[in-house]
Short mmCIF file of C-alpha atoms in Angstrom, two decimals:
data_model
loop_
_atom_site.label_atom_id
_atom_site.label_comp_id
_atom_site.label_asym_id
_atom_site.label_seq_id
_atom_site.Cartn_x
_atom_site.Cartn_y
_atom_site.Cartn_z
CA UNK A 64 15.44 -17.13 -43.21
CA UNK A 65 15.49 -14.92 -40.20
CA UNK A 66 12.22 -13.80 -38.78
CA UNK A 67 12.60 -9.80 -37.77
CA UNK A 68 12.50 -9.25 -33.97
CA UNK A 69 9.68 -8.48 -32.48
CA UNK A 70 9.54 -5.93 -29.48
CA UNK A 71 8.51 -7.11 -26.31
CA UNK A 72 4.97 -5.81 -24.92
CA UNK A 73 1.90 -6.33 -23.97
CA UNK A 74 -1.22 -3.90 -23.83
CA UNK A 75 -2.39 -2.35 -20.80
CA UNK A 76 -6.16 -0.64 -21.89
CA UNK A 77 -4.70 -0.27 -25.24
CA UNK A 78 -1.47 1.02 -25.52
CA UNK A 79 1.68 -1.01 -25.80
CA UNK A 80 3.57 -1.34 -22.71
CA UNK A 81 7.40 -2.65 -23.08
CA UNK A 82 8.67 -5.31 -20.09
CA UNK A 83 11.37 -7.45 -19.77
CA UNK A 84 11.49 -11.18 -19.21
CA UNK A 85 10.42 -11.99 -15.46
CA UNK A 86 8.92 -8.35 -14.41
CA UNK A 87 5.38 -8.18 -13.39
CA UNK A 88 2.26 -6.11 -14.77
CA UNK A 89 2.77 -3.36 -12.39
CA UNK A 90 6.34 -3.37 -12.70
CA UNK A 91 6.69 -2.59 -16.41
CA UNK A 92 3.29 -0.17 -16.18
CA UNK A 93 5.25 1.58 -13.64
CA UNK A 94 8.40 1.65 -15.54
CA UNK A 95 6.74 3.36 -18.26
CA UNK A 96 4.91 5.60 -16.33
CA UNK A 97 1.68 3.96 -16.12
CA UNK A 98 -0.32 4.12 -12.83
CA UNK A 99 -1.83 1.12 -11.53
CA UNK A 100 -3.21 1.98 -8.18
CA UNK A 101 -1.70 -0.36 -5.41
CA UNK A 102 -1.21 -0.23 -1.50
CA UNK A 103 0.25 -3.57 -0.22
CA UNK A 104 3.23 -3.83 -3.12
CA UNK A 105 6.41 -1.65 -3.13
CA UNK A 106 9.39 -2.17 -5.38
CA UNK A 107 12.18 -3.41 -2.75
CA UNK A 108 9.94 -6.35 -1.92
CA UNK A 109 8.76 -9.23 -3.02
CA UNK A 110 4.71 -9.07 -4.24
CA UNK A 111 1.91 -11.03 -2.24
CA UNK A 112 -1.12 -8.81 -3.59
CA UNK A 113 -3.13 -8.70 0.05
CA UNK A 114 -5.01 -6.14 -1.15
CA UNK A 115 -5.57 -6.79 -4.27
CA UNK A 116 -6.36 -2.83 -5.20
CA UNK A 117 -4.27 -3.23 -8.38
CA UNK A 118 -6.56 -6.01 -9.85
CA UNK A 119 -6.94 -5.84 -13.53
CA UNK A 120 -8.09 -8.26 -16.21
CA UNK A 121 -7.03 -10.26 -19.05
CA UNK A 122 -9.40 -12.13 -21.13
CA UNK A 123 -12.26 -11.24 -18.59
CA UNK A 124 -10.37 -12.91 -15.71
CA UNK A 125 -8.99 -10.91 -12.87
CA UNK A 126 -5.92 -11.09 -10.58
CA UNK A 127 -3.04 -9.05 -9.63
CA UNK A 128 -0.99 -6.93 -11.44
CA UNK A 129 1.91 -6.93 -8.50
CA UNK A 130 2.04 -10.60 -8.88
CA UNK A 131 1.06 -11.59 -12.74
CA UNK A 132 3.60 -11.94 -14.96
CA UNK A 133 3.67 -9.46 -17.82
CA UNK A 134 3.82 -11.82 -21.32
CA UNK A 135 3.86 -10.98 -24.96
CA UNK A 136 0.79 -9.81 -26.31
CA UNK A 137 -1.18 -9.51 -23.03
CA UNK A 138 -4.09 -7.47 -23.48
CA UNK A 139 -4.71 -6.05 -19.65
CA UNK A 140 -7.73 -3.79 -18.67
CA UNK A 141 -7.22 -1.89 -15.80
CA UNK A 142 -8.62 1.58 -16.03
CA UNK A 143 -12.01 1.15 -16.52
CA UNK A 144 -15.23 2.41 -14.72
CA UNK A 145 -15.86 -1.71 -13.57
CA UNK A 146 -12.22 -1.95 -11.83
CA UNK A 147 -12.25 1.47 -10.67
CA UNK A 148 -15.67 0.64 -8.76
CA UNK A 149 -14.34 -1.61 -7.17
CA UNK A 150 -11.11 -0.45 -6.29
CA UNK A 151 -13.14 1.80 -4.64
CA UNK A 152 -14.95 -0.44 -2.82
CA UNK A 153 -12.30 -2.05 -1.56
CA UNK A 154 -11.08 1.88 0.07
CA UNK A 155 -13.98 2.01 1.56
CA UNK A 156 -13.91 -0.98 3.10
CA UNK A 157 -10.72 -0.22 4.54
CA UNK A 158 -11.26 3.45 6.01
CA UNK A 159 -14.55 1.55 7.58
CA UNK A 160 -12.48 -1.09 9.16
CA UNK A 161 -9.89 0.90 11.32
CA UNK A 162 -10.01 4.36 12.26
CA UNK A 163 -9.21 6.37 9.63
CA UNK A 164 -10.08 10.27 10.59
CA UNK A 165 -7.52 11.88 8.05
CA UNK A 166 -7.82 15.54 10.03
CA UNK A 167 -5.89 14.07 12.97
CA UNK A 168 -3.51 11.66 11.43
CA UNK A 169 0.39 12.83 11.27
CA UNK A 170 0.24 10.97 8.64
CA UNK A 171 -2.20 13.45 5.65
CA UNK A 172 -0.46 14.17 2.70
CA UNK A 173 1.88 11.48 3.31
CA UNK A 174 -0.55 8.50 3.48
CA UNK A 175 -1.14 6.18 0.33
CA UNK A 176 -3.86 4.88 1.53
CA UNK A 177 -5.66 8.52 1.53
CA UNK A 178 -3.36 9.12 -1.74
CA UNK A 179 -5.31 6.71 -3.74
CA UNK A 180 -8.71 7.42 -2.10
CA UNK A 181 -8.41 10.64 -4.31
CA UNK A 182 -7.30 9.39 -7.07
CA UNK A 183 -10.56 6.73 -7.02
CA UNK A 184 -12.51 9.87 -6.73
CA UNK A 185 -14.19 8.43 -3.16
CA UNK A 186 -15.85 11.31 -1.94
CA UNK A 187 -17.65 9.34 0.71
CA UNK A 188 -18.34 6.20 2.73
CA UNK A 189 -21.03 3.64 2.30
CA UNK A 190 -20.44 1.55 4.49
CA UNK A 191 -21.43 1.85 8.89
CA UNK A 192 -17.82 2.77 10.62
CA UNK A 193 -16.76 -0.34 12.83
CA UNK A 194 -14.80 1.88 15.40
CA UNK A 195 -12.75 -0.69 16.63
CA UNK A 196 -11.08 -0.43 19.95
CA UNK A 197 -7.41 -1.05 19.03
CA UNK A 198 -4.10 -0.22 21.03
CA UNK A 199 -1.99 2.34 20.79
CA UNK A 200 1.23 1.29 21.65
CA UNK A 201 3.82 3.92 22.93
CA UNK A 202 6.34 1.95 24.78
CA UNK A 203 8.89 2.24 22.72
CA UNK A 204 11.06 5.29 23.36
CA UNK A 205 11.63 6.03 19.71
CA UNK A 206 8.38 4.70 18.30
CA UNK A 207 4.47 4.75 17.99
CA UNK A 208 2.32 2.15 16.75
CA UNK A 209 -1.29 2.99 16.33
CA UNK A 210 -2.71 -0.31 15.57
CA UNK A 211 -5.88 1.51 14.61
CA UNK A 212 -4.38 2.78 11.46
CA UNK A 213 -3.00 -0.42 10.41
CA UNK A 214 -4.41 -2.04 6.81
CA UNK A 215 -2.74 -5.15 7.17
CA UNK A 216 -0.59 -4.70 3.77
CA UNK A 217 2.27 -6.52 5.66
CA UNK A 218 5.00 -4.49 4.33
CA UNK A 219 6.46 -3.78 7.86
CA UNK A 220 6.49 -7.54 8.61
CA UNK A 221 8.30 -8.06 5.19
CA UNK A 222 10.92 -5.17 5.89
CA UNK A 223 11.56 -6.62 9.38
CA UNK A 224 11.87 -9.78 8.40
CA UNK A 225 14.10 -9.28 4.61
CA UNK A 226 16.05 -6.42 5.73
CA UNK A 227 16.43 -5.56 9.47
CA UNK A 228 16.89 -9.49 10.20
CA UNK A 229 14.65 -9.08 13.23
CA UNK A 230 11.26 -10.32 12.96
CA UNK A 231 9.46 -7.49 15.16
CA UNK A 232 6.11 -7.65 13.07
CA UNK A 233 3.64 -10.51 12.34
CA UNK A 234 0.52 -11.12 11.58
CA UNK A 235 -2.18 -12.95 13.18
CA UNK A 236 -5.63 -14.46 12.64
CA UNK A 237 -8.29 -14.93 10.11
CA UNK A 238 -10.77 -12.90 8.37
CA UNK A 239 -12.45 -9.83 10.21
CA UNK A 240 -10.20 -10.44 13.11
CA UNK A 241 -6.81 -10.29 11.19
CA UNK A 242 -4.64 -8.04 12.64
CA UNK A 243 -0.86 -7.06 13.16
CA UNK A 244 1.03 -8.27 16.08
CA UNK A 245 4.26 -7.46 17.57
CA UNK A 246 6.91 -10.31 18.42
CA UNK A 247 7.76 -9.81 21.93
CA UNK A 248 6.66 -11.95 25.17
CA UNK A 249 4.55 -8.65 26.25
CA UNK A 250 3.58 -7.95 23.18
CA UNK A 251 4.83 -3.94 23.01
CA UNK A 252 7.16 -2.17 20.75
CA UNK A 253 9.66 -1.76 23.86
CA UNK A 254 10.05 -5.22 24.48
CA UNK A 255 11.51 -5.28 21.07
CA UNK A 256 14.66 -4.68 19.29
CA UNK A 257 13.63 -2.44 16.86
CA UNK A 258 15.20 0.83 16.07
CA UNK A 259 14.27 3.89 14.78
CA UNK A 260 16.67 3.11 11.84
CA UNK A 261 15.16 0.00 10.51
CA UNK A 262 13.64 -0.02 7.24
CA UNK A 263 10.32 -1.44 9.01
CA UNK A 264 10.14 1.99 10.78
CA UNK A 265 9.49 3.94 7.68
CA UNK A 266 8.36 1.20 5.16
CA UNK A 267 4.08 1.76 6.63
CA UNK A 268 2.32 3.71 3.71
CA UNK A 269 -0.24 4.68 6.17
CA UNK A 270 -0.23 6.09 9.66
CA UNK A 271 0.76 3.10 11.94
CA UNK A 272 3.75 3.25 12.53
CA UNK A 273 5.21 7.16 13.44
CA UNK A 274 8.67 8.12 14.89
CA UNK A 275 8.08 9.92 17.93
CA UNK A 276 8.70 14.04 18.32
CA UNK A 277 8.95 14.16 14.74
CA UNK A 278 5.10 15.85 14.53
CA UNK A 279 4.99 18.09 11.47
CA UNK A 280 8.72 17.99 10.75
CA UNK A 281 7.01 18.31 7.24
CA UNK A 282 4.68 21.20 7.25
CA UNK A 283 0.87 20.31 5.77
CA UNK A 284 1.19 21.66 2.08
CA UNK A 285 4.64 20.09 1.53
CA UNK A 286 4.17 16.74 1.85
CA UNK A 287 4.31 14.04 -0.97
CA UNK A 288 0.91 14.27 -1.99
CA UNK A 289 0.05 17.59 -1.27
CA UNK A 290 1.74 18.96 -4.80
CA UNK A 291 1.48 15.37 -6.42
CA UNK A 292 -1.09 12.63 -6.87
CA UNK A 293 -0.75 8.90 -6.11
CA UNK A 294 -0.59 8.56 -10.25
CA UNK A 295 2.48 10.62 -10.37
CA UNK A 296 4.90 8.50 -11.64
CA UNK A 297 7.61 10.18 -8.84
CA UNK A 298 5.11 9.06 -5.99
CA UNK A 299 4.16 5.51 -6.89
CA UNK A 300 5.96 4.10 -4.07
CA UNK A 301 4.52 2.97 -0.95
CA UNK A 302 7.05 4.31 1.46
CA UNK A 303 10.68 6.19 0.32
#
């Protein structure tokens, strides 16, 4: 006797999500048009879930969605008022930690990071600013980095490294004093190979890394976010 087959899914708060064998939790929620805010994962790359923003839980355990494997019959919480908290938390954390002045960033409307700051409803900051003093590094004729903007999400160094074949991007030390470094015996952009055409150049959700003389190319009220939210299913990529 054949037993019927059974469709492949698991539950993410409550409704039935289809996947397919091998795809994570945030794949198949985004494949079916279910928003599961993120900032370090982005769909040409491999998942490492640094910053663990799209943390959910199953069976009262948490971990994260870019790297869990979606399984039949998963029940998976991740919109509720406990997650959201402290996804939250975690943004907050973040804008604290660099310099994160939205007005004055290239950057607005474009920026993930500021993207899902709205759609966690943070209206303000708890946390004392830690105004570091990092560099801005202009060296590079094509370039900008403004290490001050940087939230560590790695994608640059994993775009360097998997697609341009060049290694430009690393990153260095532990805890508060993590930061992003730049592969070069000076330590600049223009010591570098890197070209204004590598994937690492546009790959940064945030505003880090900026082509040069390209200032308002896009005009504020046009950008990605300014018509469409980080949920949007046609936005839920970290970098086009």
């Amino acid at each position: 006797m054949n037993t019927p087959a059974t469709a492949t899914t698991f539950s993410l708060d409550g409704e039935d999500v289809p996947f397919l064998p091998g795809e994570t939790i945030l794949q198949a929620a985004r494949k079916a048009g279910r928003y599961i805010p993120h900032l370090c994962w982005h769909p040409d790359f491999a998942p490492q879930g640094s910053c663990r923003v799209c943390t959910v839980k199953i069976k009262g355990r948490p971990g994260s969605a870019c790297t869990m494997h979606a399984a039949a019959g998963q029940k998976v919480e991740s919109n509720t008022d406990e997650l959201n908290a402290e996804r939250k938390m975690l943004l907050q954390m973040l804008f604290v930690e660099g310099n994160h002045f939205c007005p004055s960033c290239e950057k607005s409307g474009n920026c993930l990071l500021q993207a899902t700051a709205y759609e966690m409803n943070m209206e303000e900051v708890l946390f004392e600013e830690f105004y570091p003093r990092r560099p801005i590094d202009a060296s590079h004729p094509d370039i900008l980095i403004d290490f001050n903007r940087c939230i560590m999400c790695e994608l640059c160094v994993r775009a360097s490294h998997d697609v341009d074949g060049k290694d430009v991007f690393a990153i260095a030390g532990h805890g508060i004093g993590t930061h992003l470094v730049v592969n070069s015996m000076s330590g600049r952009l223009g010591d570098t190979d890197m070209a204004l055409t590598d994937r690492a150049t546009a790959i940064c959700p945030v505003g880090a890394i900026l082509p040069k003389r390209r200032g308002f190319v896009i005009p504020i009220g046009e950008r990605r976010y300014d018509a469409q939210t980080a949920a949007d299913p046609a936005t839920q990529e970290a970098s086009s």
